[in-house]
Short mmCIF file of C-alpha atoms in Angstrom, two decimals:
data_model
loop_
_atom_site.label_atom_id
_atom_site.label_comp_id
_atom_site.label_asym_id
_atom_site.label_seq_id
_atom_site.Cartn_x
_atom_site.Cartn_y
_atom_site.Cartn_z
CA MET A 35 48.13 -67.25 -10.76
CA LYS A 36 45.09 -69.92 -10.02
CA PHE A 37 46.30 -73.60 -9.06
CA ALA A 38 43.76 -74.84 -11.51
CA SER A 39 46.06 -73.57 -14.27
CA TYR A 40 48.39 -76.18 -13.18
CA LEU A 41 46.02 -78.63 -14.39
CA HIS A 42 45.33 -80.38 -17.90
CA PRO A 43 42.51 -82.71 -18.80
CA GLN A 44 44.77 -85.03 -20.24
CA PHE A 45 46.84 -85.58 -17.08
CA ILE A 46 43.55 -86.49 -15.16
CA PHE A 47 42.51 -90.01 -14.41
CA PRO A 48 39.09 -90.71 -13.31
CA ASP A 49 39.01 -94.54 -13.53
CA ILE A 50 42.14 -96.03 -11.70
CA ARG A 51 42.01 -99.17 -10.12
CA LYS A 52 44.93 -100.84 -8.17
CA GLU A 53 45.30 -102.76 -4.97
CA THR A 54 48.03 -100.69 -3.31
CA LYS A 55 49.49 -96.91 -3.56
CA GLU A 56 52.66 -98.09 -5.06
CA GLU A 57 50.64 -99.38 -7.91
CA VAL A 58 48.41 -96.32 -8.28
CA ILE A 59 51.68 -94.22 -8.73
CA GLN A 60 53.35 -96.51 -11.30
CA GLU A 61 50.00 -96.54 -13.50
CA MET A 62 49.89 -92.58 -13.41
CA ILE A 63 53.14 -92.62 -14.38
CA ARG A 64 52.43 -94.99 -17.13
CA ARG A 65 49.57 -93.10 -18.35
CA ILE A 66 51.49 -89.77 -18.58
CA ALA A 67 54.20 -91.06 -20.23
CA ALA A 68 51.97 -92.22 -22.87
CA LYS A 69 50.65 -88.88 -23.49
CA ASP A 70 54.12 -87.10 -22.95
CA SER A 71 57.42 -87.88 -24.59
CA ASN A 72 59.50 -85.92 -21.78
CA ILE A 73 58.06 -88.36 -19.66
CA LYS A 74 58.50 -91.20 -21.99
CA GLU A 75 62.07 -90.81 -21.69
CA LYS A 76 62.52 -90.54 -18.19
CA GLU A 77 59.70 -93.12 -16.93
CA ALA A 78 61.70 -95.31 -15.01
CA LEU A 79 63.69 -92.77 -13.40
CA ILE A 80 60.60 -90.83 -12.43
CA GLN A 81 58.88 -94.11 -11.19
CA LYS A 82 62.22 -94.72 -9.01
CA MET A 83 62.53 -91.60 -7.65
CA VAL A 84 58.77 -91.12 -6.71
CA LEU A 85 58.66 -94.09 -5.10
CA LYS A 86 61.76 -93.36 -3.44
CA ARG A 87 60.44 -89.99 -1.90
CA GLU A 88 57.04 -92.02 -0.87
CA HIS A 89 58.95 -94.71 0.74
CA GLU A 90 61.17 -91.85 3.21
CA ILE A 91 58.36 -90.20 4.22
CA SER A 92 54.40 -91.39 3.05
CA THR A 93 52.89 -88.36 1.53
CA GLY A 94 49.16 -89.21 2.94
CA ILE A 95 48.01 -85.64 4.09
CA GLY A 96 44.56 -87.12 5.61
CA GLU A 97 40.96 -87.18 4.68
CA GLY A 98 41.40 -89.33 1.92
CA VAL A 99 44.30 -87.32 -0.27
CA ALA A 100 47.95 -88.30 -1.24
CA ILE A 101 50.04 -86.35 -3.04
CA PRO A 102 53.11 -88.13 -4.22
CA HIS A 103 56.04 -85.88 -5.78
CA ALA A 104 59.48 -86.13 -7.09
CA ARG A 105 62.22 -83.70 -8.36
CA ILE A 106 63.95 -84.92 -11.29
CA GLU A 107 67.48 -83.16 -12.62
CA ASN A 108 67.18 -81.67 -16.09
CA PHE A 109 63.23 -82.57 -16.35
CA GLY A 110 62.42 -78.82 -17.79
CA ASP A 111 58.73 -79.31 -16.96
CA PHE A 112 56.32 -78.93 -13.92
CA ILE A 113 53.26 -82.00 -14.54
CA VAL A 114 50.65 -82.14 -12.04
CA ALA A 115 48.17 -85.29 -12.81
CA ILE A 116 45.23 -86.38 -10.23
CA ALA A 117 43.88 -89.77 -10.15
CA ILE A 118 40.54 -90.70 -8.41
CA LEU A 119 40.62 -94.09 -7.43
CA GLU A 120 37.72 -96.94 -7.81
CA LYS A 121 38.86 -98.57 -5.34
CA PRO A 122 40.64 -96.79 -1.94
CA VAL A 123 44.00 -97.59 -1.11
CA LEU A 124 45.81 -97.95 2.41
CA ALA A 125 48.51 -94.66 2.74
CA GLU A 126 50.17 -93.67 6.08
CA ILE A 127 49.65 -90.23 6.86
CA GLY A 128 53.08 -88.52 6.72
CA ALA A 129 55.23 -90.51 9.22
CA SER A 130 52.63 -90.97 11.91
CA ASN A 131 51.88 -94.87 11.85
CA LYS A 132 48.39 -93.85 11.11
CA PHE A 133 46.93 -95.36 7.93
CA GLU A 134 43.87 -94.09 6.10
CA GLU A 135 42.11 -95.17 2.89
CA VAL A 136 42.84 -92.55 0.04
CA SER A 137 40.70 -92.15 -2.76
CA LEU A 138 42.00 -89.19 -4.82
CA VAL A 139 45.90 -88.84 -5.55
CA PHE A 140 47.59 -85.83 -6.65
CA LEU A 141 50.79 -86.51 -8.41
CA ILE A 142 53.69 -83.90 -8.72
CA ILE A 143 56.87 -84.13 -11.37
CA SER A 144 59.07 -81.29 -11.08
CA ASP A 145 62.82 -79.89 -12.01
CA VAL A 146 65.15 -80.39 -9.23
CA LEU A 147 65.20 -76.58 -9.24
CA LYS A 148 61.37 -75.74 -8.30
CA ASN A 149 60.88 -76.78 -4.84
CA LYS A 150 59.11 -73.52 -4.20
CA ASN A 151 56.56 -74.82 -7.27
CA ILE A 152 55.90 -78.05 -5.19
CA LEU A 153 55.42 -76.60 -2.07
CA LYS A 154 52.84 -73.95 -3.44
CA VAL A 155 50.79 -76.54 -5.34
CA MET A 156 51.00 -79.02 -2.34
CA SER A 157 50.03 -76.07 0.00
CA ALA A 158 47.12 -75.44 -2.54
CA ILE A 159 45.68 -78.64 -2.11
CA SER A 160 45.82 -78.70 1.48
CA ARG A 161 43.87 -75.44 1.94
CA ILE A 162 41.47 -76.98 -0.53
CA VAL A 163 41.22 -79.96 2.01
CA MET A 164 40.87 -78.05 4.65
CA LYS A 165 38.49 -75.05 3.72
CA ASN A 166 36.51 -77.03 0.47
CA PRO A 167 36.07 -80.45 1.83
CA ASP A 168 32.79 -80.56 -0.29
CA VAL A 169 34.89 -80.11 -3.66
CA PHE A 170 36.79 -83.28 -3.53
CA HIS A 171 33.68 -84.93 -2.48
CA LYS A 172 32.26 -84.12 -5.89
CA MET A 173 35.82 -84.84 -7.55
CA LYS A 174 35.47 -88.41 -6.32
CA THR A 175 32.26 -89.21 -8.43
CA GLU A 176 33.20 -87.23 -11.40
CA LYS A 177 34.27 -89.15 -14.57
CA ASN A 178 34.77 -85.68 -16.88
CA PRO A 179 38.42 -84.75 -16.39
CA SER A 180 37.42 -81.11 -17.63
CA LYS A 181 34.95 -81.16 -14.80
CA ILE A 182 37.09 -81.68 -12.18
CA ILE A 183 39.42 -79.04 -13.31
CA ASP A 184 36.15 -76.57 -13.18
CA TYR A 185 35.58 -77.93 -9.57
CA ILE A 186 39.39 -76.83 -8.34
CA GLU A 187 38.65 -73.43 -11.01
CA GLU A 188 35.63 -72.72 -8.51
CA THR A 189 37.62 -72.65 -5.43
CA GLY A 190 39.84 -69.61 -6.47
CA ILE A 191 42.93 -70.91 -4.67
CA GLU A 192 45.80 -68.76 -5.84
CA ILE A 193 49.24 -69.78 -6.08
CA SER A 194 51.55 -66.84 -5.48
CA HIS A 195 55.80 -66.76 -5.97
CA LYS A 196 56.47 -66.29 -2.32
CA ILE A 197 56.72 -69.17 0.15
CA ILE A 198 54.86 -67.86 3.26
CA ALA A 199 53.62 -69.72 6.79
CA GLU A 200 50.55 -70.77 5.50
CA ASP A 201 52.41 -72.90 2.99
CA VAL A 202 54.49 -74.79 5.67
CA LEU A 203 52.42 -74.73 8.75
CA SER A 204 50.65 -78.02 10.11
CA PRO A 205 46.61 -77.27 10.41
CA ASP A 206 45.89 -80.47 11.96
CA ILE A 207 47.72 -79.92 15.12
CA ILE A 208 44.67 -80.33 17.63
CA PRO A 209 45.19 -77.70 20.52
CA VAL A 210 44.33 -78.22 24.26
CA HIS A 211 42.12 -76.38 26.54
CA PRO A 212 42.88 -74.72 29.62
CA GLU A 213 40.62 -77.10 31.76
CA ASP A 214 42.64 -80.16 30.13
CA THR A 215 44.49 -82.45 32.79
CA LEU A 216 48.09 -82.87 32.88
CA GLU A 217 47.48 -86.60 32.59
CA ASN A 218 45.64 -85.94 29.06
CA VAL A 219 48.26 -83.45 27.98
CA ALA A 220 51.31 -85.62 28.98
CA LYS A 221 49.37 -88.35 26.91
CA ARG A 222 49.31 -86.07 23.75
CA PHE A 223 52.95 -85.70 24.26
CA ILE A 224 53.79 -89.25 24.07
CA LEU A 225 51.40 -90.59 21.58
CA GLU A 226 51.97 -87.32 19.18
CA GLN A 227 55.69 -87.27 19.76
CA LYS A 228 55.30 -83.30 20.40
CA THR A 229 56.72 -81.16 22.81
CA GLY A 230 54.46 -78.50 23.17
CA LEU A 231 50.90 -77.89 21.89
CA PRO A 232 48.86 -74.61 21.62
CA VAL A 233 46.30 -73.78 24.27
CA VAL A 234 43.09 -72.04 22.89
CA ASP A 235 39.46 -71.17 24.63
CA THR A 236 36.20 -73.07 23.36
CA ASP A 237 35.94 -70.31 20.37
CA GLY A 238 39.60 -71.19 19.12
CA THR A 239 41.03 -68.10 20.42
CA PHE A 240 44.51 -68.76 20.81
CA LEU A 241 45.70 -68.03 24.88
CA GLY A 242 49.29 -69.43 24.76
CA GLU A 243 51.23 -73.03 24.84
CA ILE A 244 52.13 -75.93 27.42
CA THR A 245 55.34 -77.32 26.89
CA GLU A 246 57.14 -80.47 28.61
CA ARG A 247 59.14 -78.06 30.61
CA GLU A 248 55.98 -76.83 32.55
CA LEU A 249 54.70 -80.42 33.27
CA ILE A 250 57.90 -81.59 34.32
CA GLU A 251 58.23 -78.16 36.40
CA TYR A 252 55.22 -78.61 38.15
CA GLY A 253 56.41 -81.86 39.66
CA MET A 254 59.46 -79.99 41.33
CA PRO A 255 59.30 -78.69 44.54
CA ASP A 256 60.32 -74.72 44.57
CA TYR A 257 62.97 -75.66 47.31
CA LEU A 258 64.71 -77.60 44.84
CA SER A 259 66.46 -74.66 43.19
CA LEU A 260 68.06 -73.79 46.17
CA MET A 261 70.10 -77.36 46.85
CA GLY A 262 73.32 -77.65 45.33
CA ASP A 263 73.05 -81.27 46.06
CA LEU A 264 70.20 -83.54 45.04
CA ASN A 265 71.82 -86.71 45.20
CA PHE A 266 69.71 -87.56 48.48
CA LEU A 267 66.57 -87.70 46.94
CA THR A 268 65.11 -91.14 46.30
CA VAL A 269 63.83 -91.75 42.64
CA GLY A 270 60.17 -90.30 42.43
CA GLU A 271 60.15 -88.21 45.51
CA PRO A 272 60.21 -84.59 43.76
CA PHE A 273 57.30 -85.60 41.63
CA GLU A 274 54.96 -86.83 44.30
CA GLU A 275 52.86 -83.81 43.85
CA TYR A 276 52.35 -84.35 40.18
CA LEU A 277 51.67 -88.16 40.46
CA ILE A 278 48.75 -87.32 43.05
CA HIS A 279 47.02 -84.99 41.08
CA GLU A 280 47.92 -85.41 37.64
CA GLN A 281 44.36 -86.74 36.81
CA THR A 282 42.54 -83.64 38.70
CA THR A 283 44.86 -80.66 38.08
CA SER A 284 44.27 -78.91 34.94
CA ILE A 285 46.83 -76.80 32.79
CA GLU A 286 45.16 -73.74 33.49
CA ASN A 287 47.56 -71.90 35.89
CA LEU A 288 50.52 -73.75 34.17
CA TYR A 289 50.52 -72.94 30.39
CA ARG A 290 52.84 -69.77 28.80
CA LYS A 291 50.62 -66.96 28.35
CA ASP A 292 50.03 -65.48 24.75
CA LYS A 293 51.51 -62.46 25.77
CA LYS A 294 54.91 -63.45 26.01
CA MET A 295 55.04 -65.25 22.80
CA ILE A 296 56.30 -64.63 19.20
CA LYS A 297 53.53 -65.29 16.83
CA ILE A 298 53.20 -64.87 13.17
CA ASP A 299 50.24 -64.64 10.94
CA ARG A 300 49.41 -66.63 7.37
CA LYS A 301 51.30 -64.15 5.22
CA THR A 302 54.71 -64.23 7.00
CA PRO A 303 57.79 -64.82 4.75
CA ILE A 304 59.46 -67.94 5.29
CA MET A 305 62.90 -66.22 5.78
CA GLU A 306 61.31 -64.37 8.36
CA ILE A 307 60.05 -67.81 10.03
CA CYS A 308 63.72 -69.36 9.74
CA PHE A 309 65.06 -66.06 10.91
CA ILE A 310 63.17 -66.21 14.09
CA MET A 311 63.65 -69.95 14.66
CA VAL A 312 67.47 -69.91 14.15
CA TYR A 313 68.54 -66.57 15.83
CA LYS A 314 65.85 -66.36 18.36
CA GLY A 315 66.26 -69.92 19.17
CA ILE A 316 62.54 -70.64 18.84
CA HIS A 317 61.56 -74.31 18.17
CA ARG A 318 57.83 -73.77 17.68
CA LEU A 319 55.89 -70.98 15.93
CA TYR A 320 52.15 -70.38 16.35
CA VAL A 321 50.31 -68.97 13.30
CA ILE A 322 47.48 -66.86 14.20
CA ASP A 323 44.62 -65.14 12.15
CA ASN A 324 42.49 -62.27 13.97
CA GLY A 325 43.30 -64.01 17.24
CA LYS A 326 42.39 -67.34 16.10
CA TYR A 327 44.62 -70.49 16.12
CA CYS A 328 45.52 -71.59 12.59
CA GLY A 329 48.37 -74.13 13.05
CA MET A 330 51.73 -74.30 14.17
CA ILE A 331 55.05 -74.26 12.30
CA THR A 332 58.26 -76.55 13.70
CA ARG A 333 61.75 -76.45 12.82
CA SER A 334 61.09 -80.03 11.45
CA ASP A 335 58.30 -78.73 9.11
CA ILE A 336 60.86 -76.44 7.48
CA ILE A 337 63.22 -79.61 6.81
CA LYS A 338 60.25 -81.65 5.50
CA LYS A 339 58.37 -78.89 3.70
CA VAL A 340 61.18 -76.60 2.20
CA LEU A 341 64.60 -78.29 2.72
CA HIS A 342 63.86 -81.98 1.92
CA ILE A 343 60.46 -81.79 0.03
#
């Protein structure tokens, strides 16, 4: 089923002008309610639920796009609306504390039992953002709702019934390279609140991963593993080697190599991903396509994108 089949011209609004993201959402719901009696009956509840979800974690995904959504009990319908904003509004990108201007808003209203549908539509939108950015550029200046649907139709993005890796992966995590220094990688861990990052070569081929453990381990002398009592060591003493060389030593000989890791492809089913994470104790999985790094899936991605969408 093509993503475009979820869209209807009456729910595409190319002329919304508001000051905040919340006002944009409220205006979209008001306009949808004016055209749909089912929405009209639940308008106040829908506004409450969409804004509640938005305040929990912002649905900005970057590239000027936001996807506010909510699941409503006994809704019995599935609506995707699009707003092209005449004036961009600020929105946080996920829970990153980073803000950017949003000019394209996809609003999804669903029954509480249609998690899968929401996830698949959100995944389709993300794929268009990543693979067909020119489509969004054309949409932003288009005033004809039917033409906007045509642009999306041209992407050929399909929505399948199964939830797979490409639906939940995080494609925006920038890999590191073997020549990156300990200092640069440590800064990434701190600023991005990550515990591990993919390592790739110059053409994007996946090589392995670097984690907090390797950085900490580098600063610990081998002899420490032979000692039973470390109380005599002064603060910082074991990490002198790290502190001296953090700006000049690369991770080339430290990162975990590809051969030792479990990898998945874009089509790996969600239950296989969950099985690996739960029963093999894996916190992160890397999605690889023909040897190239595509994105990363963490346990928190499963929570945010599947269990608490």
